[in-house]
Amino acid sequence: MDAILTQAFEWFTKNGTPGWLIMPAILFGMCVLVVHSWLVRADPAGIARSVINSEKRRLEHMLTQEYLNRETRALIERELRQRSLWKLTRLFNHRLQDLAVLFAERYNVRASYLSLWRTWLSEREGKIHFNRTWYMICLCLSGLNVFISTTLLIAAGIIIFHGLSTGRAMLLMLLMTGFIWLPWLMLTLVPLPGMTRRMEAQLAVFNSQLPTANDEEQAAA
């Protein structure tokens, strides 16, 4: 491995600017490897769970304090409930959490199903609103990102295969594809239009079956 890196460095030096154009990508890939090794050893998910659980324990401990008034206790209980629903639905907007639970029960889907579209979801008048315009903009940007990223990967591959032997070039391309190109696409892709259309159809039926503000007023009267 050291010999491959040494020869790659010498090739970058000989080829000047074209060779150094892909150096940032390789450095990024090395950073990804370092972060990955840290993730495996440090278990940050466990650390995050500990932080969240410590906050939950702090709130639960506050409920045992007798000098708190009823309003404060209700606020603490609501905060604990929102934290539990966030773990269940993966929606940060507390106004959407209860609606997402009803939606999941109605259509027999995972509780976190709507979290795929959480960037474009909001609550309006007690119903779930989907911002299709903003979704379409993000979808176009995602497609443009796929095109640019793939073009850069192909250009880097041409440069690499031109300067290195086939075996070393293939190894380097596999590293770049697996640790840079593919993770980047997974992070930036948006839900596919087919999935989104199905969700919108379900959402339209779901919202139509929810009681309106007028219905609630009439029921209260």
mmCIF file of C-alpha atoms in Angstrom:
data_model
loop_
_atom_site.group_PDB
_atom_site.id
_atom_site.type_symbol
_atom_site.label_atom_id
_atom_site.label_comp_id
_atom_site.label_asym_id
_atom_site.label_seq_id
_atom_site.Cartn_x
_atom_site.Cartn_y
_atom_site.Cartn_z
ATOM 1 C CA MET A 1 0.000 0.000 0.000
ATOM 2 C CA ASP A 2 2.871 2.371 0.842
ATOM 3 C CA ALA A 3 4.465 1.658 -2.538
ATOM 4 C CA ILE A 4 1.203 2.487 -4.329
ATOM 5 C CA LEU A 5 0.861 5.777 -2.469
ATOM 6 C CA THR A 6 4.496 6.634 -3.202
ATOM 7 C CA GLN A 7 4.109 5.976 -6.925
ATOM 8 C CA ALA A 8 0.843 7.894 -6.987
ATOM 9 C CA PHE A 9 2.549 10.879 -5.354
ATOM 10 C CA GLU A 10 5.377 10.739 -7.898
ATOM 11 C CA TRP A 11 2.811 10.612 -10.710
ATOM 12 C CA PHE A 12 1.036 13.680 -9.312
ATOM 13 C CA THR A 13 4.355 15.518 -9.210
ATOM 14 C CA LYS A 14 5.239 14.628 -12.805
ATOM 15 C CA ASN A 15 1.840 15.495 -14.282
ATOM 16 C CA GLY A 16 1.547 18.881 -12.625
ATOM 17 C CA THR A 17 -1.864 20.563 -12.460
ATOM 18 C CA PRO A 18 -4.020 17.760 -13.978
ATOM 19 C CA GLY A 19 -2.675 15.294 -11.489
ATOM 20 C CA TRP A 20 -3.206 17.561 -8.511
ATOM 21 C CA LEU A 21 -6.834 18.195 -9.483
ATOM 22 C CA ILE A 22 -7.876 14.886 -7.926
ATOM 23 C CA MET A 23 -5.674 15.313 -4.848
ATOM 24 C CA PRO A 24 -8.488 16.942 -2.799
ATOM 25 C CA ALA A 25 -10.727 13.964 -3.549
ATOM 26 C CA ILE A 26 -8.065 11.537 -2.347
ATOM 27 C CA LEU A 27 -7.449 13.588 0.790
ATOM 28 C CA PHE A 28 -11.180 13.592 1.428
ATOM 29 C CA GLY A 29 -11.241 9.826 1.058
ATOM 30 C CA MET A 30 -8.408 9.510 3.577
ATOM 31 C CA CYS A 31 -10.347 11.721 5.985
ATOM 32 C CA VAL A 32 -13.371 9.473 5.532
ATOM 33 C CA LEU A 33 -11.244 6.449 6.419
ATOM 34 C CA VAL A 34 -9.920 8.189 9.531
ATOM 35 C CA VAL A 35 -13.406 9.209 10.622
ATOM 36 C CA HIS A 36 -14.700 5.708 9.925
ATOM 37 C CA SER A 37 -11.999 4.142 12.085
ATOM 38 C CA TRP A 38 -12.857 6.599 14.863
ATOM 39 C CA LEU A 39 -16.552 5.788 14.533
ATOM 40 C CA VAL A 40 -15.839 2.087 14.907
ATOM 41 C CA ARG A 41 -13.665 2.530 17.982
ATOM 42 C CA ALA A 42 -15.403 5.397 19.758
ATOM 43 C CA ASP A 43 -19.021 4.300 19.130
ATOM 44 C CA PRO A 44 -20.411 7.852 18.744
ATOM 45 C CA ALA A 45 -23.928 6.446 18.473
ATOM 46 C CA GLY A 46 -23.546 5.191 22.010
ATOM 47 C CA ILE A 47 -22.193 8.572 23.076
ATOM 48 C CA ALA A 48 -25.151 10.342 21.462
ATOM 49 C CA ARG A 49 -27.570 7.957 23.157
ATOM 50 C CA SER A 50 -25.899 8.641 26.490
ATOM 51 C CA VAL A 51 -26.268 12.399 26.018
ATOM 52 C CA ILE A 52 -29.934 12.077 25.037
ATOM 53 C CA ASN A 53 -30.640 9.683 27.895
ATOM 54 C CA SER A 54 -28.902 11.973 30.377
ATOM 55 C CA GLU A 55 -31.153 14.833 29.256
ATOM 56 C CA LYS A 56 -34.170 12.565 29.599
ATOM 57 C CA ARG A 57 -33.086 11.525 33.091
ATOM 58 C CA ARG A 58 -32.634 15.175 34.028
ATOM 59 C CA LEU A 59 -36.188 15.980 32.937
ATOM 60 C CA GLU A 60 -37.565 12.917 34.712
ATOM 61 C CA HIS A 61 -35.708 13.953 37.867
ATOM 62 C CA MET A 62 -37.298 17.398 37.667
ATOM 63 C CA LEU A 63 -40.725 15.760 37.868
ATOM 64 C CA THR A 64 -39.823 14.417 41.325
ATOM 65 C CA GLN A 65 -39.296 17.929 42.685
ATOM 66 C CA GLU A 66 -42.340 18.792 44.756
ATOM 67 C CA TYR A 67 -42.014 22.577 44.521
ATOM 68 C CA LEU A 68 -42.807 22.684 40.780
ATOM 69 C CA ASN A 69 -46.238 23.999 39.882
ATOM 70 C CA ARG A 70 -48.718 22.191 37.661
ATOM 71 C CA GLU A 71 -47.906 24.247 34.554
ATOM 72 C CA THR A 72 -44.186 23.486 34.836
ATOM 73 C CA ARG A 73 -44.870 19.782 35.267
ATOM 74 C CA ALA A 74 -47.105 19.794 32.212
ATOM 75 C CA LEU A 75 -44.347 21.481 30.201
ATOM 76 C CA ILE A 76 -41.765 18.899 31.307
ATOM 77 C CA GLU A 77 -44.107 16.027 30.465
ATOM 78 C CA ARG A 78 -44.762 17.529 27.044
ATOM 79 C CA GLU A 79 -41.018 17.833 26.434
ATOM 80 C CA LEU A 80 -40.506 14.184 27.370
ATOM 81 C CA ARG A 81 -43.365 13.157 25.111
ATOM 82 C CA GLN A 82 -41.923 15.108 22.180
ATOM 83 C CA ARG A 83 -38.532 13.478 22.695
ATOM 84 C CA SER A 84 -40.122 10.028 22.653
ATOM 85 C CA LEU A 85 -42.113 10.830 19.511
ATOM 86 C CA TRP A 86 -38.986 12.198 17.840
ATOM 87 C CA LYS A 87 -37.259 8.839 18.366
ATOM 88 C CA LEU A 88 -40.315 7.124 16.937
ATOM 89 C CA THR A 89 -41.122 9.339 13.934
ATOM 90 C CA ARG A 90 -37.729 10.999 13.252
ATOM 91 C CA LEU A 91 -39.601 14.282 12.820
ATOM 92 C CA PHE A 92 -38.242 17.295 14.685
ATOM 93 C CA ASN A 93 -41.387 19.384 14.186
ATOM 94 C CA HIS A 94 -43.510 18.536 17.222
ATOM 95 C CA ARG A 95 -46.658 19.654 15.373
ATOM 96 C CA LEU A 96 -46.127 16.846 12.860
ATOM 97 C CA GLN A 97 -45.349 14.063 15.311
ATOM 98 C CA ASP A 98 -48.893 13.145 16.336
ATOM 99 C CA LEU A 99 -50.089 13.416 12.748
ATOM 100 C CA ALA A 100 -47.250 11.146 11.598
ATOM 101 C CA VAL A 101 -48.284 8.518 14.149
ATOM 102 C CA LEU A 102 -51.874 8.630 12.864
ATOM 103 C CA PHE A 103 -50.622 8.449 9.270
ATOM 104 C CA ALA A 104 -48.440 5.410 10.015
ATOM 105 C CA GLU A 105 -51.327 3.644 11.743
ATOM 106 C CA ARG A 106 -53.740 4.464 8.920
ATOM 107 C CA TYR A 107 -51.521 3.115 6.120
ATOM 108 C CA ASN A 108 -49.644 0.434 8.087
ATOM 109 C CA VAL A 109 -46.197 1.893 7.398
ATOM 110 C CA ARG A 110 -43.188 2.488 9.616
ATOM 111 C CA ALA A 111 -43.528 5.331 12.094
ATOM 112 C CA SER A 112 -40.516 7.029 10.493
ATOM 113 C CA TYR A 113 -41.952 6.733 6.957
ATOM 114 C CA LEU A 114 -42.652 10.465 6.547
ATOM 115 C CA SER A 115 -39.155 11.388 7.739
ATOM 116 C CA LEU A 116 -37.907 10.792 4.181
ATOM 117 C CA TRP A 117 -39.759 13.996 3.208
ATOM 118 C CA ARG A 118 -39.371 15.927 6.474
ATOM 119 C CA THR A 119 -37.497 18.755 4.731
ATOM 120 C CA TRP A 120 -40.648 19.594 2.759
ATOM 121 C CA LEU A 121 -43.303 18.812 5.371
ATOM 122 C CA SER A 122 -45.027 21.257 7.686
ATOM 123 C CA GLU A 123 -48.236 21.525 9.680
ATOM 124 C CA ARG A 124 -51.023 23.836 8.561
ATOM 125 C CA GLU A 125 -54.391 24.063 10.287
ATOM 126 C CA GLY A 126 -53.986 20.646 11.843
ATOM 127 C CA LYS A 127 -53.034 18.922 8.578
ATOM 128 C CA ILE A 128 -49.776 17.798 6.975
ATOM 129 C CA HIS A 129 -48.649 20.112 4.175
ATOM 130 C CA PHE A 130 -46.147 18.981 1.539
ATOM 131 C CA ASN A 131 -44.196 21.714 -0.271
ATOM 132 C CA ARG A 132 -44.021 20.181 -3.736
ATOM 133 C CA THR A 133 -42.398 23.249 -5.329
ATOM 134 C CA TRP A 134 -39.414 23.131 -2.993
ATOM 135 C CA TYR A 135 -39.225 19.346 -3.429
ATOM 136 C CA MET A 136 -39.043 19.686 -7.229
ATOM 137 C CA ILE A 137 -36.263 22.277 -6.901
ATOM 138 C CA CYS A 138 -34.299 19.918 -4.655
ATOM 139 C CA LEU A 139 -34.977 17.031 -7.050
ATOM 140 C CA CYS A 140 -33.534 19.005 -9.982
ATOM 141 C CA LEU A 141 -30.513 20.016 -7.899
ATOM 142 C CA SER A 142 -30.037 16.391 -6.881
ATOM 143 C CA GLY A 143 -30.083 15.288 -10.530
ATOM 144 C CA LEU A 144 -27.574 18.007 -11.385
ATOM 145 C CA ASN A 145 -25.393 16.857 -8.508
ATOM 146 C CA VAL A 146 -25.457 13.263 -9.795
ATOM 147 C CA PHE A 147 -24.434 14.448 -13.271
ATOM 148 C CA ILE A 148 -21.590 16.659 -12.025
ATOM 149 C CA SER A 149 -20.306 14.097 -9.514
ATOM 150 C CA THR A 150 -20.334 11.311 -12.097
ATOM 151 C CA THR A 151 -18.620 13.531 -14.673
ATOM 152 C CA LEU A 152 -15.876 14.418 -12.190
ATOM 153 C CA LEU A 153 -15.436 10.747 -11.299
ATOM 154 C CA ILE A 154 -15.097 9.800 -14.975
ATOM 155 C CA ALA A 155 -12.631 12.654 -15.581
ATOM 156 C CA ALA A 156 -10.585 11.579 -12.574
ATOM 157 C CA GLY A 157 -10.662 7.994 -13.859
ATOM 158 C CA ILE A 158 -9.318 9.063 -17.259
ATOM 159 C CA ILE A 159 -6.459 10.926 -15.592
ATOM 160 C CA ILE A 160 -5.684 8.038 -13.241
ATOM 161 C CA PHE A 161 -5.719 5.333 -15.930
ATOM 162 C CA HIS A 162 -3.526 7.551 -18.109
ATOM 163 C CA GLY A 163 -0.826 7.878 -15.471
ATOM 164 C CA LEU A 164 -0.904 4.630 -13.497
ATOM 165 C CA SER A 165 -0.859 0.956 -14.330
ATOM 166 C CA THR A 166 -4.214 -0.749 -14.780
ATOM 167 C CA GLY A 167 -4.148 -2.580 -11.451
ATOM 168 C CA ARG A 168 -3.209 0.454 -9.390
ATOM 169 C CA ALA A 169 -5.636 2.656 -11.294
ATOM 170 C CA MET A 170 -8.502 0.239 -10.675
ATOM 171 C CA LEU A 171 -7.668 0.088 -6.965
ATOM 172 C CA LEU A 172 -7.625 3.866 -6.702
ATOM 173 C CA MET A 173 -10.880 4.165 -8.636
ATOM 174 C CA LEU A 174 -12.555 1.605 -6.379
ATOM 175 C CA LEU A 175 -11.447 3.588 -3.335
ATOM 176 C CA MET A 176 -12.721 6.851 -4.786
ATOM 177 C CA THR A 177 -16.020 5.290 -5.849
ATOM 178 C CA GLY A 178 -16.662 3.468 -2.590
ATOM 179 C CA PHE A 179 -15.508 6.114 -0.135
ATOM 180 C CA ILE A 180 -16.252 9.393 -1.927
ATOM 181 C CA TRP A 181 -18.650 9.170 -4.874
ATOM 182 C CA LEU A 182 -21.182 6.665 -3.518
ATOM 183 C CA PRO A 183 -21.432 8.083 0.050
ATOM 184 C CA TRP A 184 -21.800 11.592 -1.379
ATOM 185 C CA LEU A 185 -24.702 10.500 -3.594
ATOM 186 C CA MET A 186 -26.371 8.685 -0.717
ATOM 187 C CA LEU A 187 -26.182 11.833 1.406
ATOM 188 C CA THR A 188 -27.539 14.159 -1.281
ATOM 189 C CA LEU A 189 -30.197 12.078 -3.044
ATOM 190 C CA VAL A 190 -33.856 12.938 -2.451
ATOM 191 C CA PRO A 191 -36.808 10.493 -2.488
ATOM 192 C CA LEU A 192 -37.689 9.321 -5.986
ATOM 193 C CA PRO A 193 -40.703 10.880 -7.769
ATOM 194 C CA GLY A 194 -42.607 7.578 -7.794
ATOM 195 C CA MET A 195 -42.348 7.212 -4.024
ATOM 196 C CA THR A 196 -43.251 10.859 -3.585
ATOM 197 C CA ARG A 197 -46.367 10.645 -5.756
ATOM 198 C CA ARG A 198 -47.578 7.679 -3.737
ATOM 199 C CA MET A 199 -46.955 9.542 -0.487
ATOM 200 C CA GLU A 200 -48.791 12.618 -1.809
ATOM 201 C CA ALA A 201 -51.810 10.514 -2.768
ATOM 202 C CA GLN A 202 -51.895 8.942 0.682
ATOM 203 C CA LEU A 203 -51.432 12.350 2.279
ATOM 204 C CA ALA A 204 -54.327 13.863 0.323
ATOM 205 C CA VAL A 205 -56.697 11.121 1.503
ATOM 206 C CA PHE A 206 -55.353 11.335 5.047
ATOM 207 C CA ASN A 207 -55.832 15.110 5.248
ATOM 208 C CA SER A 208 -59.333 14.900 3.797
ATOM 209 C CA GLN A 209 -60.362 12.544 6.592
ATOM 210 C CA LEU A 210 -59.049 14.754 9.387
ATOM 211 C CA PRO A 211 -61.564 16.966 11.194
ATOM 212 C CA THR A 212 -61.421 20.655 10.243
ATOM 213 C CA ALA A 213 -61.503 23.594 12.619
ATOM 214 C CA ASN A 214 -65.192 24.166 11.799
ATOM 215 C CA ASP A 215 -66.011 20.555 12.619
ATOM 216 C CA GLU A 216 -64.286 20.889 15.983
ATOM 217 C CA GLU A 217 -66.171 24.102 16.751
ATOM 218 C CA GLN A 218 -69.487 22.474 15.857
ATOM 219 C CA ALA A 219 -68.663 19.449 17.993
ATOM 220 C CA ALA A 220 -67.759 21.701 20.910
ATOM 221 C CA ALA A 221 -71.022 23.642 20.504
#
